Amino acid sequence: MSVRVAILGASGYSGAELLRYLYLRKSITDDVEIAALTASSRVDSSVASVLPQFRHLLSSSGDVPKFCRWQDVDWGSIDIAFCALPHGTTQEVITELWDYPSLRIVDLSADFRLRSLAEYERWYGKAHGAPRLQDEATYGLSEHFRDSIGNSRLVANPGCYAAAVQLALLPLAGLIDCSSISIDAKSGVTGAGRSLRDEFLYCEVNEDLRAYALSGHRHVAEIEQGLELALAMRETAGEGGGGREMASEKSPLGSTSGSTLGSTSGSSSLSDLRVSFIPHLVPMDRGILTTSYLRLRAGESVSSCLSAYERAYDGSAFIEICRDGSVPSVKSLRGTNRCSLAIFADRRPGWIVVFSAIDNLGKGAAGMAMQNMNLMLGLAEDYGFADYALVP
Amino acid sequence: MSVRVAILGASGYSGAELLRYLYLRKSITDDVEIAALTASSRVDSSVASVLPQFRHLLSSSGDVPKFCRWQDVDWGSIDIAFCALPHGTTQEVITELWDYPSLRIVDLSADFRLRSLAEYERWYGKAHGAPRLQDEATYGLSEHFRDSIGNSRLVANPGCYAAAVQLALLPLAGLIDCSSISIDAKSGVTGAGRSLRDEFLYCEVNEDLRAYALSGHRHVAEIEQGLELALAMRETAGEGGGGREMASEKSPLGSTSGSTLGSTSGSSSLSDLRVSFIPHLVPMDRGILTTSYLRLRAGESVSSCLSAYERAYDGSAFIEICRDGSVPSVKSLRGTNRCSLAIFADRRPGWIVVFSAIDNLGKGAAGMAMQNMNLMLGLAEDYGFADYALVP
Amino acid sequence: MSVRVAILGASGYSGAELLRYLYLRKSITDDVEIAALTASSRVDSSVASVLPQFRHLLSSSGDVPKFCRWQDVDWGSIDIAFCALPHGTTQEVITELWDYPSLRIVDLSADFRLRSLAEYERWYGKAHGAPRLQDEATYGLSEHFRDSIGNSRLVANPGCYAAAVQLALLPLAGLIDCSSISIDAKSGVTGAGRSLRDEFLYCEVNEDLRAYALSGHRHVAEIEQGLELALAMRETAGEGGGGREMASEKSPLGSTSGSTLGSTSGSSSLSDLRVSFIPHLVPMDRGILTTSYLRLRAGESVSSCLSAYERAYDGSAFIEICRDGSVPSVKSLRGTNRCSLAIFADRRPGWIVVFSAIDNLGKGAAGMAMQNMNLMLGLAEDYGFADYALVP
Amino acid sequence: MSVRVAILGASGYSGAELLRYLYLRKSITDDVEIAALTASSRVDSSVASVLPQFRHLLSSSGDVPKFCRWQDVDWGSIDIAFCALPHGTTQEVITELWDYPSLRIVDLSADFRLRSLAEYERWYGKAHGAPRLQDEATYGLSEHFRDSIGNSRLVANPGCYAAAVQLALLPLAGLIDCSSISIDAKSGVTGAGRSLRDEFLYCEVNEDLRAYALSGHRHVAEIEQGLELALAMRETAGEGGGGREMASEKSPLGSTSGSTLGSTSGSSSLSDLRVSFIPHLVPMDRGILTTSYLRLRAGESVSSCLSAYERAYDGSAFIEICRDGSVPSVKSLRGTNRCSLAIFADRRPGWIVVFSAIDNLGKGAAGMAMQNMNLMLGLAEDYGFADYALVP
């Protein structure tokens, strides 16, 4: 029987990419039905005019729903809602949807990513509008929180940068000096969404390159939260323990874990963890590459870090670890849910350089969202994917 | 049971795109086995180093064959060979392969596209090396020669420009003044293949735009051949007749049709048919857009031309006709086997402007090749496709 | 003594490019003073924030004026105003400025390009707001109307496409069949100005290619006007006569020429002249390439057309005629006021293909504007230029 | 009287950019004569076919010399030679030219950048072929070694990355912890020159992003050499002393300084200075952006670092320090010899992030070379420049 799916905010880049993943899935496993597409500002537009890449589906099969308002969806009949709405309004919408007990939600906005309401307020400039829901939410970094995600009704898909960085750094948290983390991140322009702003006009971006968000990019809050958690888990488990899933019985970033983490003694310094994170805008459509400069703890090495990757990602379908001296590049991941990782020795003894690459619309948004849907449905995490990059 | 497939010249852009189509097909229908990949100059390279987008397949499933020389393939066990070799050498290779009676071949080179050996010699600068095979070959413009392709052992996939132009013009051949055809074509850089030439370096192409092949692009020979045939068929069938398949009993560009066409009386002027065709190089990876300026015959109109399209392409899975005033664009077809067509009235009364857009590596190469494979196997032409464009 | 110059609308791409040309001129001839920059919507912004490329001038020399409202300029002290305002508002502003008798204006908007008020109304959707000024205006296609421009107080700089096309076609008007002109034009994205519209976002333009303005681009009106005039002049002068300047005693597109042209008898068909003109958007910042498909009149040839170019452009500093088989390309003109032209025989006997390339912000806007300023000041047309392209 | 200039290796990107700078200079100061252009592999090609951007000069003025072999130049008549030859061959050529005592040389290759012959051998894989000349060479980082450059016959222009990084870091050497320097560098594709390699084909670079040279980029040797020198000078001068020119009486990287530096006692640790430097290839033609993650020494701050910049670059025409919160971007420097610098506080207390941006063909090659020519001739360093960026 088909899973009935709705996409809220289907006209943006992430929403449209989700639609592509879901149609592809239909071709493969035929286990989903795209039941509703909401796009408040486009209710009167045809899908073909906004998303011409799906034009052929309209005439042939008739199974592309029209854009509608989210209020007009029959939510009682929906199994999974992907929420690709702007930050802020998401809270309100999901609060409304919460009354439908059989509905599970993967939220691609930032509204439920930060466990701490105080942090949310600090980064987003206003009090959280749905604190009770925040308590229900699980952070959807699939490879690290599979069990929690599987048990959750509300999964907060990571920010694109946060996904790329945490996949590279979380397994290394105990092996490096977390006070000396410098992360240089570069992103294609879809990372900014379909925002109609002067700075994203073709002629403003093309042939240019610059850093931005110097006063602090919001994704750094997710990164620091993830690192703190990883360190705390490690302490709890004892050095060297832990295993692949960060969450053991109690889901660490999910409903019951807040207090657990809060009580981890001996880690008073964790809340001061600060990393440097500088994002740059690169003239290309898709792709994030992160380059992290890390100081090893005494006794650690490239080799021990690679072993940590292998432990963390053993059996992970979407993680590839470059072992042959090659470096991650974004084009070879274009259109996929994969993440490439590599570790190199730095010129400075005792330091390493770590790379991660993803497609920001794939592993950084729609791909990870569908992976989370699989986890929530108890399926293999790569079920319904056909993960072949478009090159060139 | 699986169809066993080989790709000759798998390290080029068309070969790699074929590999992507075939892996995608495996995900969907699981009816193919990629049995051999040849790449003479890369025999010692790993697939991962040349085609890093398939790196993850190597470790996980082990079912990516190594690059080998074509002489080292066990051809007796192969069902379909896709030949993406350079022009010229193809003839020699296919001559060798012809002894394997169960092997069917889709050739993506130019070696078997021109029915006339004299024309071949004129355009390619040397006598054809396999005239007997040329006699066996069918021109693989899928939508127009389905029956012939289905019955053929050797299908000559059209040139990328020739595909885009003929899909737009063949249905209109009888409705327009064929002595006044001006075709302005624009292509992304993959159209040139992976040629290591100064003019295709990034900094030579980027931010530039220019026409090329002013002394005559070889694809124009295919276009004129196709138009001549379309006119001859129309005469034979009587004006207004014809139906969807150009070939009736005798396949027109296949083995037995040469003499048939040669004898079409009353069409002495056909061999003088000349069209203007100017290709331009555009700074983008993929995509062909053609803009044709055409004078209508008396009594014809945009409307009658659209009707001709509908007759020609009724039931064609990969052809979309823009009817809502929208214009074909290449990005919304990226990674697909689709072709978008549109017709607009010109400012000059009695003239029209016709657009066609394709992905030159899809409908212009690998996609059409797999479509032809389907026809040769008696399958639906869109079997095993998942035709969702990567946008943005 | 310095010429005092003002730029109205200095924050757009054309305005900023004018600023670059003028600063470069200061470095060379030191005969201009940039007295005022207006940018109504940016009055409160610093030039450095809007045009960071001029940031260094602010600190060092202090001679970059602040953005102001045009109403706040002391127009009595200005010699030349470059008007790079949006269409429509230009008329109102110039009407106000007309009271300053020593002020001469080069208008880069479309407001004064069309001689016929009826045509203006048809293309721009409203009655012309300054018909008396239209009567004063001269069409600023420098190479063809030097004398008229030199005598004019108000010069209407051509549209970017109109400049590229007319430079290619006007000299050939008498040699070709003007009823069979197909012009395929391609432009970089700056051609659209700094418009904040969804379709000009990076991810919408990049890797895409499409035609636009299918219902008729406004520049075609200039092109048809120019061709009609060129044909009329030729008739008046007698076939083969004419010489380099279209205007003889009476400036053809200037104040007194309207009635002259209107009375040219025997050319009743001229007003029906229609050309096909299809513009395409190409993913690059700058550059226009036009490809025209033309049928020759009996007796004409590539050679006679090249001779017509040489007659028309003898002594023209900014026109280069490719004679060595090379084709015009846009990158080799980037940042210049030059135009490259080439003529090739078509495959169809009796037809030719003509190319022209310009930088749309140079010859298509700011460069031609400064060239016109030179003509208005009685200087050599290339005075103060340093016309070296930025390549790559 | 004119300075007679030759460019060796004029067909590459740096050579052609030099030609553009020199022609622009001719327009402004008319004090140079381009006497010879060598391009061994292009002797039989016309300049117009290799560098079409200069095509118009050939016909009009006749003052573009033909490409010749360097052996065919009358070196006795040349005042300044810009040497843009490949690494390695440069040594041999300059050795030959050294016999012309009036000839001064700006070398854009890497052959004379490293003071230590052992370091040269380590990085370039063979013994230096002209050790005596190395002794004569001065490192041409204009803003830091003006006096030495002015007194030298052989100036080694810095590598493009080395220029961007050192302009950012040298003034801060005494204020930061030099054992914790992480430099993330990004470059456009011209940084690789006009190399005909598969990896620089359009479709390999476009829409991709990756790090390279993981085993160590040669420019890091220049960077470490520069930092060591800056630290040594600082020690010699006493903390806080020093002034703007690093070299005091004896030019530090020039002929007599080797032993001086070698003898600086107390700095035994300097030779172990290692920085992390990771270059990335970005899909754009021009531009380098560097992002450095630095730990401050106790007592230092963003403010004290900015003061160090102001001391170091007071009166430097080509350095702009962003003080208004804006960040350096490469496009606003395109075609110029300028460098933009900015310093921001890091999220981690006690750390800063420093940006520098240049045009790699300008400040990173041709622009700095002409600046050095000015210093060698005793002219103002910005003499003959017209430093207006091409935007967009």
Coordinates of N, CA and C in Angstrom, one line a residue, chain A residues 119 122-123 177-187 202-212 214-216 220-221 224 273-278 280 282-289 291 293 295 325 327-332 334 344-349 351 353 355 392, chain D residues 119 122-123 177-187 202-212 214-216 220-221 224 273-278 280 282-289 291 293 295 325 327-332 334 344-349 351 353 355 392:
Chain A
E119 N 18.8 29.0 23.0 CA 19.7 29.1 21.8 C 18.8 29.5 20.6
R122 N 18.1 33.1 20.7 CA 19.3 33.9 20.5 C 19.6 34.0 19.0
W123 N 19.5 32.9 18.3 CA 19.9 32.8 16.9 C 18.8 33.3 15.9
D177 N 41.1 18.3 19.4 CA 41.0 19.5 20.3 C 39.8 20.3 19.9
C178 N 38.7 20.2 20.6 CA 37.5 20.9 20.1 C 37.6 22.4 20.3
S179 N 38.6 22.9 20.9 CA 38.7 24.3 21.0 C 39.5 25.0 19.9
S180 N 39.9 24.1 18.9 CA 40.7 24.7 17.8 C 40.1 24.2 16.5
I181 N 38.8 24.3 16.3 CA 38.2 23.8 15.1 C 37.9 25.0 14.2
S182 N 38.5 25.0 13.0 CA 38.3 26.0 12.0 C 37.6 25.4 10.8
I183 N 36.4 25.8 10.5 CA 35.7 25.2 9.4 C 35.4 26.2 8.3
D184 N 36.0 25.9 7.2 CA 35.8 26.8 6.0 C 34.8 26.1 5.1
A185 N 33.7 26.7 4.9 CA 32.6 26.1 4.1 C 32.3 26.9 2.8
K186 N 32.0 26.1 1.8 CA 31.7 26.8 0.5 C 30.4 26.2 -0.1
S187 N 29.6 27.0 -0.6 CA 28.3 26.5 -1.0 C 27.9 27.1 -2.4
Y202 N 22.0 36.7 -11.1 CA 23.1 36.0 -11.8 C 24.3 36.8 -11.9
C203 N 24.2 38.1 -12.3 CA 25.4 38.9 -12.5 C 26.1 39.3 -11.2
E204 N 25.4 39.2 -10.1 CA 26.0 39.5 -8.8 C 26.8 38.3 -8.3
V205 N 26.4 37.1 -8.7 CA 27.1 35.9 -8.1 C 28.1 35.3 -9.1
N206 N 27.8 35.3 -10.4 CA 28.7 34.8 -11.4 C 30.1 35.4 -11.3
E207 N 31.1 34.6 -11.5 CA 32.5 35.1 -11.5 C 32.9 35.9 -10.2
D208 N 32.1 35.7 -9.1 CA 32.5 36.3 -7.9 C 32.6 35.2 -6.8
L209 N 33.1 35.6 -5.7 CA 33.4 34.6 -4.6 C 33.6 35.5 -3.4
R210 N 32.9 35.1 -2.3 CA 33.0 35.9 -1.1 C 32.5 35.2 0.1
A211 N 32.9 35.6 1.2 CA 32.4 35.0 2.5 C 31.1 35.8 2.9
Y212 N 30.3 35.2 3.7 CA 29.1 36.0 4.2 C 28.8 35.5 5.6
L214 N 29.2 37.0 8.4 CA 30.4 37.1 9.3 C 30.0 37.3 10.8
S215 N 28.8 37.7 11.0 CA 28.4 37.9 12.4 C 27.9 36.6 13.0
G216 N 27.9 35.5 12.2 CA 27.5 34.2 12.7 C 26.4 33.6 11.9
V220 N 25.9 27.3 12.6 CA 26.9 27.0 13.5 C 26.3 26.5 14.9
A221 N 25.1 27.0 15.2 CA 24.5 26.6 16.4 C 24.2 25.1 16.4
E224 N 27.7 23.2 16.8 CA 28.2 23.2 18.2 C 27.3 22.3 19.1
L273 N 31.7 25.5 24.1 CA 32.4 25.1 22.9 C 32.0 26.1 21.7
R274 N 33.1 26.6 21.1 CA 32.9 27.5 20.0 C 33.8 27.0 18.9
V275 N 33.2 27.0 17.7 CA 34.0 26.6 16.5 C 34.0 27.8 15.6
S276 N 35.0 27.9 14.8 CA 35.0 29.0 13.7 C 34.3 28.3 12.5
F277 N 33.4 29.1 11.9 CA 32.7 28.5 10.8 C 32.4 29.7 9.8
I278 N 33.1 29.7 8.7 CA 32.9 30.8 7.7 C 32.4 30.2 6.4
H280 N 31.1 30.5 2.5 CA 31.4 31.3 1.3 C 30.4 30.9 0.2
V282 N 29.8 30.4 -3.7 CA 30.5 30.0 -4.9 C 29.6 30.0 -6.1
P283 N 30.1 30.4 -7.3 CA 29.2 30.5 -8.4 C 29.0 29.2 -9.1
M284 N 28.1 28.4 -8.5 CA 27.6 27.1 -9.0 C 26.2 26.9 -8.4
D285 N 25.5 26.0 -9.1 CA 24.1 25.8 -8.6 C 24.1 25.1 -7.3
R286 N 24.8 23.9 -7.2 CA 24.6 23.0 -6.1 C 26.0 22.6 -5.5
G287 N 25.9 22.2 -4.3 CA 27.1 21.6 -3.7 C 27.6 22.3 -2.6
I288 N 28.0 21.6 -1.5 CA 28.7 22.2 -0.4 C 30.0 21.4 -0.2
L289 N 31.1 22.1 0.0 CA 32.4 21.5 0.3 C 32.8 22.2 1.6
T291 N 36.0 22.4 4.5 CA 37.4 22.1 4.7 C 37.6 22.5 6.2
Y293 N 40.1 22.5 9.6 CA 41.5 22.5 10.1 C 41.4 22.1 11.6
R295 N 43.1 20.2 15.2 CA 44.3 19.7 15.9 C 44.0 18.4 16.6
G325 N 43.6 8.8 -1.7 CA 44.3 10.1 -2.0 C 43.4 11.1 -2.8
V327 N 40.2 13.5 -3.4 CA 39.5 14.5 -2.6 C 38.1 14.6 -2.9
P328 N 37.2 14.8 -2.0 CA 35.8 15.0 -2.3 C 35.6 16.2 -3.2
S329 N 34.7 16.0 -4.2 CA 34.3 17.1 -5.1 C 32.8 17.1 -5.2
V330 N 32.2 18.2 -5.4 CA 30.8 18.3 -5.3 C 30.1 17.8 -6.6
K331 N 30.7 17.9 -7.7 CA 30.0 17.5 -9.0 C 29.8 16.0 -9.0
S332 N 30.6 15.2 -8.5 CA 30.4 13.8 -8.6 C 29.3 13.3 -7.6
R334 N 26.4 15.3 -7.5 CA 25.2 16.2 -7.9 C 24.0 15.3 -8.1
F344 N 43.3 14.3 5.6 CA 44.7 14.4 5.2 C 45.5 14.9 6.3
A345 N 46.8 14.5 6.4 CA 47.7 15.1 7.3 C 48.0 16.5 6.9
D346 N 48.0 17.4 7.9 CA 48.4 18.8 7.7 C 49.9 18.9 7.6
R347 N 50.4 20.1 7.1 CA 51.8 20.3 7.1 C 52.3 20.5 8.6
R348 N 51.4 20.9 9.4 CA 51.7 21.1 10.8 C 51.6 19.8 11.5
P349 N 52.6 19.3 12.1 CA 52.5 18.0 12.8 C 51.4 18.1 13.9
W351 N 48.2 18.2 13.3 CA 47.0 18.7 12.8 C 46.6 17.8 11.6
V353 N 43.6 17.9 8.1 CA 42.6 18.6 7.3 C 41.5 17.6 6.9
F355 N 37.9 16.9 4.8 CA 36.9 17.4 3.8 C 35.6 16.7 3.9
P392 N 28.8 15.1 -16.7 CA 28.9 16.5 -16.2 C 27.5 17.0 -16.2
Chain D
E119 N 65.6 24.5 -0.3 CA 64.2 24.6 -0.4 C 63.7 24.4 -1.8
R122 N 63.9 21.0 -2.9 CA 62.9 20.1 -2.2 C 61.5 20.3 -2.9
W123 N 61.2 21.5 -3.3 CA 59.9 21.8 -3.8 C 59.8 21.5 -5.3
D177 N 49.9 33.8 16.8 CA 50.6 32.6 17.1 C 50.9 31.9 15.7
C178 N 52.2 32.0 15.3 CA 52.5 31.5 14.0 C 52.5 30.0 13.9
S179 N 52.2 29.3 15.0 CA 52.1 27.9 14.9 C 50.7 27.4 14.6
S180 N 49.8 28.3 14.6 CA 48.4 27.9 14.4 C 47.7 28.6 13.2
I181 N 48.4 28.7 12.1 CA 47.9 29.4 11.0 C 47.3 28.4 10.0
S182 N 45.9 28.6 9.8 CA 45.2 27.8 8.8 C 44.8 28.7 7.7
I183 N 45.2 28.4 6.5 CA 44.9 29.3 5.3 C 44.1 28.5 4.3
D184 N 42.9 28.9 4.1 CA 42.0 28.3 3.1 C 41.9 29.2 1.9
A185 N 42.5 28.7 0.8 CA 42.6 29.6 -0.4 C 41.7 29.0 -1.5
K186 N 41.1 30.0 -2.3 CA 40.2 29.6 -3.4 C 40.7 30.4 -4.6
S187 N 40.8 29.7 -5.7 CA 41.2 30.4 -6.9 C 40.4 30.1 -8.1
Y202 N 36.4 22.7 -19.6 CA 35.2 23.4 -19.1 C 34.3 22.4 -18.3
C203 N 34.0 21.3 -18.9 CA 33.0 20.4 -18.2 C 33.6 19.7 -17.0
E204 N 34.9 19.8 -16.8 CA 35.5 19.2 -15.6 C 35.5 20.2 -14.4
V205 N 35.5 21.5 -14.8 CA 35.6 22.5 -13.7 C 34.3 23.1 -13.4
N206 N 33.5 23.3 -14.4 CA 32.2 24.0 -14.3 C 31.3 23.2 -13.3
E207 N 30.7 24.0 -12.4 CA 29.8 23.4 -11.4 C 30.5 22.4 -10.5
D208 N 31.8 22.5 -10.4 CA 32.5 21.6 -9.5 C 33.3 22.5 -8.5
L209 N 33.8 21.9 -7.5 CA 34.6 22.6 -6.5 C 35.4 21.5 -5.8
R210 N 36.7 21.7 -5.6 CA 37.5 20.7 -4.9 C 38.8 21.3 -4.4
A211 N 39.4 20.7 -3.5 CA 40.7 21.1 -3.1 C 41.7 20.4 -3.9
Y212 N 42.9 20.8 -4.0 CA 44.0 20.1 -4.8 C 45.3 20.4 -4.1
L214 N 47.1 18.4 -2.3 CA 47.1 18.1 -0.9 C 48.5 17.7 -0.3
S215 N 49.3 17.3 -1.2 CA 50.7 16.9 -0.7 C 51.6 18.2 -0.5
G216 N 51.0 19.3 -0.8 CA 51.7 20.6 -0.5 C 51.9 21.4 -1.8
V220 N 53.3 27.5 -0.8 CA 53.4 27.5 0.7 C 54.8 27.8 1.1
A221 N 55.8 27.4 0.3 CA 57.2 27.6 0.6 C 57.5 29.1 0.6
E224 N 55.8 30.6 3.9 CA 56.6 30.3 5.1 C 57.9 31.1 5.1
L273 N 58.8 26.8 11.1 CA 57.5 27.4 10.9 C 56.7 26.6 9.8
R274 N 55.6 26.2 10.1 CA 54.7 25.4 9.2 C 53.3 26.0 9.3
V275 N 52.7 26.3 8.1 CA 51.4 26.8 8.1 C 50.6 25.8 7.3
S276 N 49.3 25.7 7.6 CA 48.4 24.9 6.8 C 47.9 25.8 5.6
F277 N 48.0 25.2 4.4 CA 47.5 26.0 3.2 C 46.9 25.1 2.3
I278 N 45.6 25.2 2.1 CA 44.8 24.3 1.2 C 44.2 25.1 0.1
H280 N 41.9 25.6 -3.3 CA 40.7 25.0 -3.9 C 40.5 25.7 -5.3
V282 N 37.9 26.9 -8.1 CA 36.5 27.5 -8.1 C 36.1 27.8 -9.6
P283 N 34.9 27.4 -9.9 CA 34.5 27.6 -11.3 C 34.3 29.1 -11.7
M284 N 35.4 29.8 -11.9 CA 35.3 31.2 -12.4 C 36.7 31.4 -13.1
D285 N 36.7 32.5 -13.9 CA 38.0 32.7 -14.6 C 39.1 33.2 -13.7
R286 N 38.8 34.3 -13.0 CA 39.8 35.0 -12.2 C 39.5 35.1 -10.8
G287 N 40.5 35.4 -10.0 CA 40.3 35.8 -8.6 C 40.8 34.8 -7.6
I288 N 41.4 35.3 -6.6 CA 41.8 34.5 -5.4 C 41.2 35.1 -4.2
L289 N 40.6 34.3 -3.4 CA 40.1 34.7 -2.1 C 40.8 33.8 -1.0
T291 N 41.1 32.9 3.1 CA 40.5 33.0 4.4 C 41.4 32.3 5.4
Y293 N 42.6 31.5 9.4 CA 42.1 31.4 10.7 C 43.3 31.5 11.6
R295 N 45.2 32.6 15.5 CA 45.1 32.8 16.9 C 46.0 34.0 17.3
G325 N 32.7 46.6 7.6 CA 31.9 45.4 7.8 C 31.8 44.6 6.5
V327 N 33.1 42.5 3.2 CA 34.1 41.5 3.0 C 34.7 41.6 1.6
P328 N 35.9 41.3 1.5 CA 36.6 41.3 0.1 C 35.8 40.3 -0.8
S329 N 35.7 40.7 -2.0 CA 35.1 39.8 -3.0 C 36.0 40.0 -4.3
V330 N 36.1 38.9 -5.1 CA 37.0 39.0 -6.2 C 36.5 39.8 -7.4
K331 N 35.2 39.8 -7.6 CA 34.7 40.4 -8.8 C 35.0 41.9 -8.8
S332 N 34.9 42.5 -7.6 CA 35.1 44.0 -7.6 C 36.6 44.3 -7.8
R334 N 38.3 42.6 -10.4 CA 38.7 42.0 -11.6 C 39.3 42.9 -12.6
F344 N 38.1 40.0 10.9 CA 36.9 39.9 11.7 C 37.2 39.1 12.9
A345 N 36.5 39.4 14.0 CA 36.7 38.6 15.2 C 36.1 37.2 14.9
D346 N 36.7 36.2 15.4 CA 36.2 34.8 15.3 C 35.2 34.5 16.4
R347 N 34.4 33.5 16.2 CA 33.5 33.1 17.4 C 34.4 32.7 18.6
R348 N 35.5 32.1 18.3 CA 36.4 31.7 19.4 C 37.1 32.9 20.0
P349 N 37.0 33.2 21.2 CA 37.7 34.3 21.8 C 39.2 34.1 21.5
W351 N 40.7 34.5 18.7 CA 41.0 34.1 17.3 C 40.5 35.2 16.4
V353 N 39.6 36.0 12.0 CA 39.5 35.5 10.6 C 40.0 36.6 9.7
F355 N 40.7 38.0 5.7 CA 40.4 37.7 4.3 C 41.3 38.6 3.4
P392 N 29.7 44.2 -13.9 CA 29.9 42.8 -13.8 C 30.7 42.4 -15.0

